Coordinates of C-alpha atoms in Angstrom, one line a residue:
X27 CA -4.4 -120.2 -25.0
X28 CA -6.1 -118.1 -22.8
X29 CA -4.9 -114.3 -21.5
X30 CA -4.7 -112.0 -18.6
X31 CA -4.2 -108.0 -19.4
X32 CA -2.2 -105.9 -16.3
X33 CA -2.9 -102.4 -17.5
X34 CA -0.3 -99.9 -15.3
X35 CA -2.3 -96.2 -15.3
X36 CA 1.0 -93.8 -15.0
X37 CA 1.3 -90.2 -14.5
X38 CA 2.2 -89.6 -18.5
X39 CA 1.1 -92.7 -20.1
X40 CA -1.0 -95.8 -19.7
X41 CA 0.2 -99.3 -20.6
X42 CA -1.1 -103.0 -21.2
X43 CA 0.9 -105.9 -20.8
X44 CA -0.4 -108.5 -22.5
X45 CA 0.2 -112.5 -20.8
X46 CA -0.6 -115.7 -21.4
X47 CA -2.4 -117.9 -19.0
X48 CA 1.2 -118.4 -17.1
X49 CA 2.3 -115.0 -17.1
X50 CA 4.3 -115.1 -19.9
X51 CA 4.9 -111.4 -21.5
X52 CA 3.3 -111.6 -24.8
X53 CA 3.0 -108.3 -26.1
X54 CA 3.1 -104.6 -24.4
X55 CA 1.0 -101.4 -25.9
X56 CA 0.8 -97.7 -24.6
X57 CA -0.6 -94.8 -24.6
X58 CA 0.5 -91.3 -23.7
X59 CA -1.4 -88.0 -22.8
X60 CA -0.1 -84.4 -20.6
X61 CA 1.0 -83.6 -17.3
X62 CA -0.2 -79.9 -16.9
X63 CA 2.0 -78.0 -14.9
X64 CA 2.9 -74.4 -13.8
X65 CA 4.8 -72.3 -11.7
X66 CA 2.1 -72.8 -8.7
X67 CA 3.0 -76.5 -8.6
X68 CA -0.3 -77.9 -10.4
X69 CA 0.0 -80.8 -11.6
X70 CA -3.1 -82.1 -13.4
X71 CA -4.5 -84.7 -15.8
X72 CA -7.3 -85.1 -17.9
X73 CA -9.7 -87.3 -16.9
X74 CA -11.3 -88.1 -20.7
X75 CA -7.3 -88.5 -22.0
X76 CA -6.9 -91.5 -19.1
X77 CA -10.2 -93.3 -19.7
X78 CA -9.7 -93.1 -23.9
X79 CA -6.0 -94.4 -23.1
X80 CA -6.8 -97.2 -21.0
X81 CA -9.6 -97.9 -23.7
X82 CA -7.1 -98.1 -26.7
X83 CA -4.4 -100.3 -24.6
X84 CA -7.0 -103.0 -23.8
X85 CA -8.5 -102.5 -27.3
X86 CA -4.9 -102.9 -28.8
X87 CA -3.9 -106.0 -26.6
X88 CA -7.1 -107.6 -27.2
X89 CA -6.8 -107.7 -30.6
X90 CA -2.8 -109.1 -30.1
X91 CA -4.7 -112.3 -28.4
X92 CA -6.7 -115.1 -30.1
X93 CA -9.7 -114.5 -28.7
X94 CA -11.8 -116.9 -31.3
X95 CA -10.0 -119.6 -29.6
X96 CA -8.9 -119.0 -26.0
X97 CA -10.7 -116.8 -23.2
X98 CA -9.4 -113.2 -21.9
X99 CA -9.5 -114.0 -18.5
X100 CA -9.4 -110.6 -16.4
X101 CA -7.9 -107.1 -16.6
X102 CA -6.2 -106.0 -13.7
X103 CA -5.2 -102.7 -12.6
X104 CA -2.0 -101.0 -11.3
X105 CA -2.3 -97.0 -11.0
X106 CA -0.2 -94.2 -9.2
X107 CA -1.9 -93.0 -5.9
X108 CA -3.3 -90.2 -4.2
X109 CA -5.4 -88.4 -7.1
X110 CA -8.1 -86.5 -6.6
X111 CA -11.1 -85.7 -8.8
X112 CA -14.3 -83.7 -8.0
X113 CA -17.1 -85.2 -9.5
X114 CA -21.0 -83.9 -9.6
X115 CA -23.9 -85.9 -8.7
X116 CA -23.9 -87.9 -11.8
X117 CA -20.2 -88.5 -11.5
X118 CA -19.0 -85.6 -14.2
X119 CA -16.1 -84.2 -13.5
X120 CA -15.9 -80.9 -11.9
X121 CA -12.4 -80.5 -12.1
X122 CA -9.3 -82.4 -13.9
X123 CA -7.3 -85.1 -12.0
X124 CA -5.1 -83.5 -9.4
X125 CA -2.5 -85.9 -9.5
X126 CA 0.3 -87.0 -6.7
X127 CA 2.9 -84.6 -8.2
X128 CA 0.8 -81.4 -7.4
X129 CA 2.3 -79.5 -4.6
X130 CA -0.2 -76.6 -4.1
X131 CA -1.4 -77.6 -0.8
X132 CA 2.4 -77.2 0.8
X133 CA 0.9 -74.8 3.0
X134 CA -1.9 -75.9 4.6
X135 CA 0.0 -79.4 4.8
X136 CA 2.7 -77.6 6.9
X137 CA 0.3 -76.2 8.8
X138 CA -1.6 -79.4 9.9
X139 CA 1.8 -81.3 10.0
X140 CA 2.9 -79.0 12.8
X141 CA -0.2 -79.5 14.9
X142 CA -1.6 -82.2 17.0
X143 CA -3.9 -83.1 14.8
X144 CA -1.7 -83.9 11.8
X145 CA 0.2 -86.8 14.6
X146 CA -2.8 -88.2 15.2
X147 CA -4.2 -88.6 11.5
X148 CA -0.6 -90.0 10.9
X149 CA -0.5 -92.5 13.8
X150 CA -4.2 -93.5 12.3
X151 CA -3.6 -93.5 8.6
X152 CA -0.1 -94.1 8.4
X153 CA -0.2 -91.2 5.3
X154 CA 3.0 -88.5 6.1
X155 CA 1.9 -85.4 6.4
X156 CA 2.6 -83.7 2.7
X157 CA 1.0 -82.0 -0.1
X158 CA 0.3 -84.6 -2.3
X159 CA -1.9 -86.4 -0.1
X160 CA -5.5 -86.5 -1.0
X161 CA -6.5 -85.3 2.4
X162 CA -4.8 -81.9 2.8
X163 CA -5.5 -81.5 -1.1
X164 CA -9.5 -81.2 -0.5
X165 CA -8.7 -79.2 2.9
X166 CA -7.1 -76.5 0.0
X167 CA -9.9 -77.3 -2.3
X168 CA -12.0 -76.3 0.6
X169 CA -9.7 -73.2 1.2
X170 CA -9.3 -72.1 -2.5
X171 CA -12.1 -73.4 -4.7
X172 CA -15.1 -73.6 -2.3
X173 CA -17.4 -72.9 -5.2
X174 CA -16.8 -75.9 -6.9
X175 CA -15.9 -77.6 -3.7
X176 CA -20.3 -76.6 -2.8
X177 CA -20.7 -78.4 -5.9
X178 CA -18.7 -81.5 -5.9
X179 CA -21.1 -84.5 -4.8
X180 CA -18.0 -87.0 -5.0
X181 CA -14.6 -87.1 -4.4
X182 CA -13.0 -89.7 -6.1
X183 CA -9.3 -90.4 -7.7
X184 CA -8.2 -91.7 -10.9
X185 CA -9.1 -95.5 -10.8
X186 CA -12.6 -94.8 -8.8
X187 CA -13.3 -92.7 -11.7
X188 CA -12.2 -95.3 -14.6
X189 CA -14.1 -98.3 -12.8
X190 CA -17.3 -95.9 -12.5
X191 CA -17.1 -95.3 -16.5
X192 CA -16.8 -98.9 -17.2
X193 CA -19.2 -100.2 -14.5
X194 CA -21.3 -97.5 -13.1
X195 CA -19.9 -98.5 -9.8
X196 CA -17.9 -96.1 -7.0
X197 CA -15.8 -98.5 -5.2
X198 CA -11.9 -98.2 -4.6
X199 CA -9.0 -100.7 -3.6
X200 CA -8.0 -100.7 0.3
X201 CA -4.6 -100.2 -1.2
X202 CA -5.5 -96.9 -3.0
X203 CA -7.5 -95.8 0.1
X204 CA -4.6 -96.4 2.4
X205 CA -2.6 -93.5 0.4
X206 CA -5.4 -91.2 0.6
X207 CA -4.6 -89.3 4.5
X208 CA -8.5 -91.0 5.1
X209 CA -8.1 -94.1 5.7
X210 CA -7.7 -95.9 9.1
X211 CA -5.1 -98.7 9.0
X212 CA -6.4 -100.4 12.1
X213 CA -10.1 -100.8 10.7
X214 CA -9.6 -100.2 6.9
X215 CA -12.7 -98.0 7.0
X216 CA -13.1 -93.9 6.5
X217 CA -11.6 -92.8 9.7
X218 CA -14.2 -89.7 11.3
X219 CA -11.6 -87.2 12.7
X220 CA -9.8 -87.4 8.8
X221 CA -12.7 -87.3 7.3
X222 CA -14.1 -84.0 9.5
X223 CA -10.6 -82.0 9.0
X224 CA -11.3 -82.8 4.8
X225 CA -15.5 -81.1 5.6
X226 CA -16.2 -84.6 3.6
X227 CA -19.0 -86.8 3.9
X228 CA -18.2 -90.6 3.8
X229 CA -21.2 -90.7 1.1
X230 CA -19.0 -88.5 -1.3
X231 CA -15.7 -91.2 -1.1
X232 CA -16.0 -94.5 -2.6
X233 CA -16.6 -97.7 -1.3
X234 CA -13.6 -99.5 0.1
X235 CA -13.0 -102.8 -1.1
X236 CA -10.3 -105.2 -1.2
X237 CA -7.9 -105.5 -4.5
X238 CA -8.8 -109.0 -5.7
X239 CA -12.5 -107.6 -6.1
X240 CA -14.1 -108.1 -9.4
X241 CA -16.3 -105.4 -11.2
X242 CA -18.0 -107.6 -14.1
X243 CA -20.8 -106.1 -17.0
X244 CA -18.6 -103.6 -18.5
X245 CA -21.0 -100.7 -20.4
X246 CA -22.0 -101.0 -23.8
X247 CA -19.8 -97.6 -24.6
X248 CA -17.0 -99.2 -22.9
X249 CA -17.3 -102.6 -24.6
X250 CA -17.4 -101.4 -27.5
X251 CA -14.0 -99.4 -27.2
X252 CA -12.3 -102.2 -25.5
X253 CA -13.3 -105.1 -28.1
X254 CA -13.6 -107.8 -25.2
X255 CA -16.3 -109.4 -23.6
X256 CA -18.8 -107.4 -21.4
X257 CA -18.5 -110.4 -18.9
X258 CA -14.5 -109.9 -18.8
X259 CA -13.9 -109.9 -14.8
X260 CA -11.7 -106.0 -14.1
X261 CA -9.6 -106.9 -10.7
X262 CA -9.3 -103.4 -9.3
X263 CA -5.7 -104.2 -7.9
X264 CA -3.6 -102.1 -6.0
X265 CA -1.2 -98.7 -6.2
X266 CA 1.8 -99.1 -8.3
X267 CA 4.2 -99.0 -5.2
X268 CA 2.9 -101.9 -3.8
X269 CA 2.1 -104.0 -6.7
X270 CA 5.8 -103.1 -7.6
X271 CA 6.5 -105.0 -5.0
X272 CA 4.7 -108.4 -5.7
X273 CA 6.1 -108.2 -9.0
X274 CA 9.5 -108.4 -7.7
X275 CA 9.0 -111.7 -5.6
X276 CA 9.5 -108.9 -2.2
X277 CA 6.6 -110.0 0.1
X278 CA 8.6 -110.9 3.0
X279 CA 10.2 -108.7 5.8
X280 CA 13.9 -109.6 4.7
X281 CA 13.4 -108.4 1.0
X282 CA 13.1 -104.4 0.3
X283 CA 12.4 -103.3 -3.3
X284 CA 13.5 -100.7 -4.8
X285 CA 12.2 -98.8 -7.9
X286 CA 14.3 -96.0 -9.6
X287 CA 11.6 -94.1 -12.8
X288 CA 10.8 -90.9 -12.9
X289 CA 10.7 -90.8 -9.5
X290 CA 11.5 -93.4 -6.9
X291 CA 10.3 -95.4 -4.2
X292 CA 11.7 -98.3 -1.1
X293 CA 9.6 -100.1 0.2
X294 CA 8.8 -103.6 2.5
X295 CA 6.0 -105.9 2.7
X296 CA 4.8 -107.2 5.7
X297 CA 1.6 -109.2 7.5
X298 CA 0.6 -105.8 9.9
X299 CA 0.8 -101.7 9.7
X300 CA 3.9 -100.3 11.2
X301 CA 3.8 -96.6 12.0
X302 CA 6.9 -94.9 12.2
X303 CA 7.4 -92.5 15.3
X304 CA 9.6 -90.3 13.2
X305 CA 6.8 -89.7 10.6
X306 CA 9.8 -90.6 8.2
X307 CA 7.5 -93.7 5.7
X308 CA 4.1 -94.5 5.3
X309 CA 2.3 -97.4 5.8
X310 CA -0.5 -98.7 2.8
X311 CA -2.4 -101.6 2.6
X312 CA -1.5 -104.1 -0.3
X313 CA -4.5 -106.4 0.3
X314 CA -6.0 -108.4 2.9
X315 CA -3.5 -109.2 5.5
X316 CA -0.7 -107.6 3.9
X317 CA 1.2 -104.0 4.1
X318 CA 3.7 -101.6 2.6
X319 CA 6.0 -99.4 4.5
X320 CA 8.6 -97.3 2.9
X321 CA 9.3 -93.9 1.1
X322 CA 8.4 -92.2 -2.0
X323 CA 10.6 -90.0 -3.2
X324 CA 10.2 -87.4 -6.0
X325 CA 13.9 -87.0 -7.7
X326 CA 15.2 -90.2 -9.7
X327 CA 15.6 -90.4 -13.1
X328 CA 13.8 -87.4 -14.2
X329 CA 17.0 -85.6 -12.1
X330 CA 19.4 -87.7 -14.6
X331 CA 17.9 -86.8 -17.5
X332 CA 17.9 -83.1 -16.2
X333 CA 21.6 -83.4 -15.3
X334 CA 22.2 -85.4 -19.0
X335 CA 20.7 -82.3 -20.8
X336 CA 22.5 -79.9 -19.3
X337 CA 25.6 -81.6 -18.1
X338 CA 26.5 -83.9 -21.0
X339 CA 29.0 -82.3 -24.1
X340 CA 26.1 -81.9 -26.7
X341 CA 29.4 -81.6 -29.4
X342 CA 30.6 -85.5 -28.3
X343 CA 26.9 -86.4 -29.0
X344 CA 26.9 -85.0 -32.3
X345 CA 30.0 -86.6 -33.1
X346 CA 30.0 -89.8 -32.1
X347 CA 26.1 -90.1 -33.1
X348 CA 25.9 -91.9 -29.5
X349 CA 22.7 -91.4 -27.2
X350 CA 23.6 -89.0 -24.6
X351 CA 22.6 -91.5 -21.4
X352 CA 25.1 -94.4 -22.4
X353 CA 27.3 -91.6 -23.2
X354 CA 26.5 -89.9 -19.7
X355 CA 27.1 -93.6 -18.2
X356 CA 30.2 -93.9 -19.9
X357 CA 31.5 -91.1 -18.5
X358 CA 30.5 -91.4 -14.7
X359 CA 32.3 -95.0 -15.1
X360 CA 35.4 -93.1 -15.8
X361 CA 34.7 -90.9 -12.2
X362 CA 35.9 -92.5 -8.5
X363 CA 33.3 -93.0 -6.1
X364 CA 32.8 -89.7 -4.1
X365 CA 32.9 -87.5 -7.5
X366 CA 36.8 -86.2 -6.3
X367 CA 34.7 -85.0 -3.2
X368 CA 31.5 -83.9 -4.7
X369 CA 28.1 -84.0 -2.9
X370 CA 24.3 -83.4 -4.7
X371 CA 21.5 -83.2 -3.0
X372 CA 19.0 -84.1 -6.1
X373 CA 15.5 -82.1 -4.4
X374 CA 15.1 -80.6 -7.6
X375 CA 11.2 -81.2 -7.6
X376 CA 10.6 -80.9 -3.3
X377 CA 11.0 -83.7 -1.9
X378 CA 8.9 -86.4 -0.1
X379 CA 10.7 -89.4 2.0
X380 CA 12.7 -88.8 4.1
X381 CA 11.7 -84.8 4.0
X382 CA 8.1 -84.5 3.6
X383 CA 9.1 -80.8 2.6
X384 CA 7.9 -79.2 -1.0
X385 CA 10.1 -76.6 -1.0
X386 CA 13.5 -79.0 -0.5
X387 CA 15.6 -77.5 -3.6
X388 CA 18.7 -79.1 -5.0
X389 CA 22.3 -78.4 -4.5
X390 CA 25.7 -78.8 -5.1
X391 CA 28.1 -78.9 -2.1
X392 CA 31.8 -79.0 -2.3
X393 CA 31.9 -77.4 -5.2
X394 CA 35.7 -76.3 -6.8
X395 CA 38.1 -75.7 -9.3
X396 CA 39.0 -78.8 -9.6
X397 CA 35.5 -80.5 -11.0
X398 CA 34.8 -81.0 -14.0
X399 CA 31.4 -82.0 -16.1
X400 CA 32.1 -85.7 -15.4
X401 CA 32.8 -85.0 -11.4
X402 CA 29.5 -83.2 -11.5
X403 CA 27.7 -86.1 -13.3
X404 CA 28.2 -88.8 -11.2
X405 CA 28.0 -86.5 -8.4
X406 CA 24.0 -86.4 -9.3
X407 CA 24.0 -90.0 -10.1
X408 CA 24.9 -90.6 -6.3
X409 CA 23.2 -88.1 -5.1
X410 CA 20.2 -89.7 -5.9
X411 CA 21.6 -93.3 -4.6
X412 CA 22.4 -91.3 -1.2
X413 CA 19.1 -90.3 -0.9
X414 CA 17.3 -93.4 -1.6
X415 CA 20.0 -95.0 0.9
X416 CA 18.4 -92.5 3.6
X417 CA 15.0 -94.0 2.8
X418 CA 16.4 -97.8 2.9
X419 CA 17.8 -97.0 6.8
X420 CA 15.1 -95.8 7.9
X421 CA 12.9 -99.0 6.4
X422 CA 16.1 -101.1 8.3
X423 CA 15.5 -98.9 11.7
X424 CA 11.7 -100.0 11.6
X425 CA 11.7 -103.7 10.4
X426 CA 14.9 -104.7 10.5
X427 CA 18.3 -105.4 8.2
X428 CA 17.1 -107.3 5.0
X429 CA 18.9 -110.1 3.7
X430 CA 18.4 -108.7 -0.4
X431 CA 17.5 -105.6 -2.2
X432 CA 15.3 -106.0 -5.6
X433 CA 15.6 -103.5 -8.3
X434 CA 13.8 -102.0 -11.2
X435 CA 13.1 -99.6 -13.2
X436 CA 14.3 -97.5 -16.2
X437 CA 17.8 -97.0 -13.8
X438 CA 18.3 -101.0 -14.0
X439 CA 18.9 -100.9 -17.3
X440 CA 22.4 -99.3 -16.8
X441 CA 25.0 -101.2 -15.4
X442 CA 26.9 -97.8 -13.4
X443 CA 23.2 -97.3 -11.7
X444 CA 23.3 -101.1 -10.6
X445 CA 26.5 -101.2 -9.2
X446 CA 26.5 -98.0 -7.9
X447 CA 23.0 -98.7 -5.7
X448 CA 24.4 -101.8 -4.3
X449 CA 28.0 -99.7 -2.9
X450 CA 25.6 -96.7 -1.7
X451 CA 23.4 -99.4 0.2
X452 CA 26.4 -102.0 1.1
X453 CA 24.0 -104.6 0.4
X454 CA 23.3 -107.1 -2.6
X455 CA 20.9 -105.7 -5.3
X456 CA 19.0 -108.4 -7.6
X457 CA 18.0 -106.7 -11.0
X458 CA 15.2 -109.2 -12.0
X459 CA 15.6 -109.2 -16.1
X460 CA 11.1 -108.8 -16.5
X461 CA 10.8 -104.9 -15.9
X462 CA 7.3 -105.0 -16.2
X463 CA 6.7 -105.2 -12.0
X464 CA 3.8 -103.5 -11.9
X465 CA 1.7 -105.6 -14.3
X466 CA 3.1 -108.7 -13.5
X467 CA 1.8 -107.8 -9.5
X468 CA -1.6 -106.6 -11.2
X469 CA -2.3 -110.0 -12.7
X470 CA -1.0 -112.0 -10.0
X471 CA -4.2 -110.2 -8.4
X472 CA -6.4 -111.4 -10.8
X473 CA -5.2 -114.7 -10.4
X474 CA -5.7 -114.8 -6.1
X475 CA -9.2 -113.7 -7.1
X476 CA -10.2 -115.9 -9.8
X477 CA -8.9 -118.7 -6.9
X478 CA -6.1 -120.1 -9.4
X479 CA -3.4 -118.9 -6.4
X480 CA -4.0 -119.3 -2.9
X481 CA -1.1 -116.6 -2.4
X482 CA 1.6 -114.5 -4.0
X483 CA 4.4 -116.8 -3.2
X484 CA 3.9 -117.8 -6.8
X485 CA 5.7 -114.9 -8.1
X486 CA 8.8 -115.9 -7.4
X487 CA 8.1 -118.7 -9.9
X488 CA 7.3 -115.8 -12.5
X489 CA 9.6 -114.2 -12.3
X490 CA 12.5 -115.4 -14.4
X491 CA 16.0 -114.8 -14.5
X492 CA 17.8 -111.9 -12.5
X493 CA 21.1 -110.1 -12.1
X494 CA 23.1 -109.8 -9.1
X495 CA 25.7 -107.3 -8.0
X496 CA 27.7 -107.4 -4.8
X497 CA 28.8 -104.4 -3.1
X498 CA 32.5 -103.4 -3.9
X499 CA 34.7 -102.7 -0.8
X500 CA 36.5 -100.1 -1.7
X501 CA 33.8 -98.1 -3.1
X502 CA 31.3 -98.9 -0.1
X503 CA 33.9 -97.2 1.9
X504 CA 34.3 -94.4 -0.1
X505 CA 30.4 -93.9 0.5
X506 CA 30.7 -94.7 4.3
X507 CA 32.3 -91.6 4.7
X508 CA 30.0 -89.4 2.1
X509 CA 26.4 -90.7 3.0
X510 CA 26.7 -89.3 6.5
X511 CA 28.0 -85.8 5.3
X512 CA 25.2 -86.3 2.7
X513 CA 22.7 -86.3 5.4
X514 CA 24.6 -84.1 7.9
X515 CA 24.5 -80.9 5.4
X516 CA 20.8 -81.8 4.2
X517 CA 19.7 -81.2 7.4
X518 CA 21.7 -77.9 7.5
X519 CA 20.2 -77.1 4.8
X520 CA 16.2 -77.9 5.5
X521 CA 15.6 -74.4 7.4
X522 CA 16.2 -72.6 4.2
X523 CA 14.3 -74.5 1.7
X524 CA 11.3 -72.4 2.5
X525 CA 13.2 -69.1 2.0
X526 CA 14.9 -70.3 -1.2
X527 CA 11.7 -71.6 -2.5
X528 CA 9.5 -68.2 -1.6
X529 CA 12.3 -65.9 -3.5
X530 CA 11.9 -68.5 -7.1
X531 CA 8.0 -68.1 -6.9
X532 CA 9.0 -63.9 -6.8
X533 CA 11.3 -64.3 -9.3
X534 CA 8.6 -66.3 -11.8
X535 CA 6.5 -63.9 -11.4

């Protein structure tokens, strides 16, 4: 038997999905490490936590396969995007890895989002405007840390930096690049003007190469970590987004997937960029000759579980010795659609699609006498669907209605969350029953560069059995009438975000 590893670099925790040589799910290992965060809205890795994580996963999986008797054939990567690390001239780390969730460039992103020059590096990059891009991050770097900034030689983000540990190589997926704010989608190069607002040179980023390229001769530190052959080909791969995506079968126009995790994301493939005029979704390569458009959004299950631990009776936990999600989902299921008139807007961490504003807050709005816990529970549970269903019509308004949604993540394992996405969307949602997308796109990679696939169509072989659910009439038109106040009083709402989130910085400190 011979293997493939997909190794999925998160924000908390790096996992390996172990497969055989048909993309059967053999095994799964992971590893954790911190987020560090504070009241300024850093959010940070480090760098030597990631690289001894991704070493132990691979290590661990490795030793799950037979390797006396069949052949690891790659490891291929799936990471978050838009990370950024300084790194010296012999690629040390100046800094830790300022990750996606890091917010501390909201000002000078509002500032270049207002000006001309902030259209034009979106109409060229197809990267919204926002804080967590890698470009405005190094225009604050450049603001707030120009020390270090004097003495950074390379910028780089989290997978550039793995592949340079293992290989001694600076090179970085087109996919990865694409998120960055610095990439041109028309010539998949550094684009100048981007690259001039960011004071960077294009010697200090990484080379750009396409995901199904191979970095082979892994280190003699590395190999010995890992436990596999030096001469094991690593497929750089793509962002998690995207290779969500192929690992959900939707790489055609009239599929959208959807993934509900900490955060969320909707998202499209199709065969060219398209820029939105509204600035609304972003546009990032996948690989050669295919695209993602769609929205990212901060606030999805990490808002549940807020809303479990402070919403759900702690006593009835206790008591019934029940988890307190399937006792949280038993309860919304006992709730109408509409929460007895009950909206939530769920910006508890800012918000990116369909915002683009860091200092979005959540609310409550309808608010009376008459809710109770359980009103305000599924309240947050469609919030969230509501605001993902913003996301989905502006992805419909740019390509077109699709005939399907696909769904994963930790959400897809609850039946109330299922349903409740295909009402909100009044479309049919497909919950495949493999909810390891990521890795399962990762190693599809790995095979379209090893030439066993000539394209991804083959996924849809892979991907085994799902579950469908049909929108229910009388709850899609409950939500016909709520999603449009939903959006109506968000927008109310967006000129006092900044005010609201100015007075909780005074109050922290």
């Amino acid at each position: 038997m011979n293997y493939f590893i997909g190794v999925d670099v998160g924000t908390t925790s790096t996992k390996a999905v172990l497969y055989d040589q048909n993309a059967t799910v053999l095994d799964q290992f992971s590893q954790g490490y911190s987020l560090y965060r504070d009241a300024s809205g850093m959010a940070e890795q480090n760098p030597t936590a990631i690289v001894e994580a991704v070493e132990k996963v691979i290590h661990d999986a490795a030793q799950k396969a037979d390797l006396t008797n069949g052949k690891l054939l790659a490891v291929s990567f799936s990471s978050a995007n838009q990370s950024v690390i300084m790194l010296d001239k012999n690629f040390n780390p100046l800094s830790r890895v300022i990750t996606w969730a890091d917010t501390r460039a909201r000002d000078v992103a509002n500032e270049l989002k207002n000006s001309p020059a902030g259209q034009q590096i979106y109409a060229k990059t197809g990267t919204p405007i926002h804080p967590m891009s890698p470009l405005t991050k190094i225009m604050w770097l450049n603001k707030t840390q120009a020390d270090k900034v004097a003495q950074t030689a390379y910028f780089g983000d989290i997978k550039s930096y793995l592949f340079h540990q293992f290989f001694n190589t600076f090179k970085v997926d087109v996919s990865i690049a694409s998120c960055t704010g610095m990439m041109n989608v028309n010539t998949c190069d550094w684009d100048d003007q981007a690259l001039e607002l960011a004071n960077v040179d294009r010697s200090q980023l990484p080379e750009i190469v396409n995901g199904t390229t191979q970095a082979i001769g892994l280190t003699a530190a590395a190999q010995a970590k890992m436990g596999i052959p030096a001469d094991t080909p690593f497929v750089y791969g793509a962002f998690d987004g995207a290779l969500s995506n192929l690992g959900v079968g939707a790489i055609k126009q009239n599929t959208v997937a959807i993934t509900i995790g900490t955060s969320a994301g909707v998202r499209v493939v199709t065969d060219h960029p398209v820029i939105d005029p509204q600035q609304r979704l972003f546009c990032y390569a996948v690989d050669k000759g295919l695209w993602v458009i769609g929205g990212p959004l901060n606030n999805g299950g990490d808002v549940y579980q807020w809303a479990v631990e402070h919403l759900v009776d702690a006593s009835a936990v206790k008591n019934e010795n029940i988890d307190p999600y399937t006792l949280a989902n038993r309860v919304i299921e006992g709730v109408p659609a509409g929460a007895h008139g009950l909206l939530f807007h769920p910006f508890l961490g800012g918000e990116r699609a369909p915002l683009w504003d860091a200092n979005a807050r959540g609310s409550f709005f309808g608010l009376s006498h008459i809710h109770t816990r359980a009103d305000m529970l599924r309240s947050v549970m469609e919030g969230i669907c509501m605001n993902i269903a913003t996301v989905f019509q502006a992805v419909r308004d740019l390509v077109g209605n699709p005939a399907s949604v696909t769904a994963t993540g930790g959400f897809a394992r609850a039946e109330v969350w299922r349903q409740m996405l295909a009402d909100v969307l009044n479309c049919p949602v497909n919950i495949p029953n493999s909810f390891e997308s990521g890795c399962l796109g990762a190693i599809t990679m790995a095979m379209k560069s090893l030439g066993m696939i000539e394209n991804y169509e083959i996924i849809k072989t892979l991907i085994g059995d799902i579950s469908s659910y049909q929108p229910n009439q009388e709850a899609v038109n409950v939500y016909q009438n709520y999603l449009p106040l939903f959006q109506q009083v968000e927008g109310l709402l967006t000129p006092a975000y900044s005010t609201i989130a100015k007075l909780q910085q005074q109050s922290i400190h």
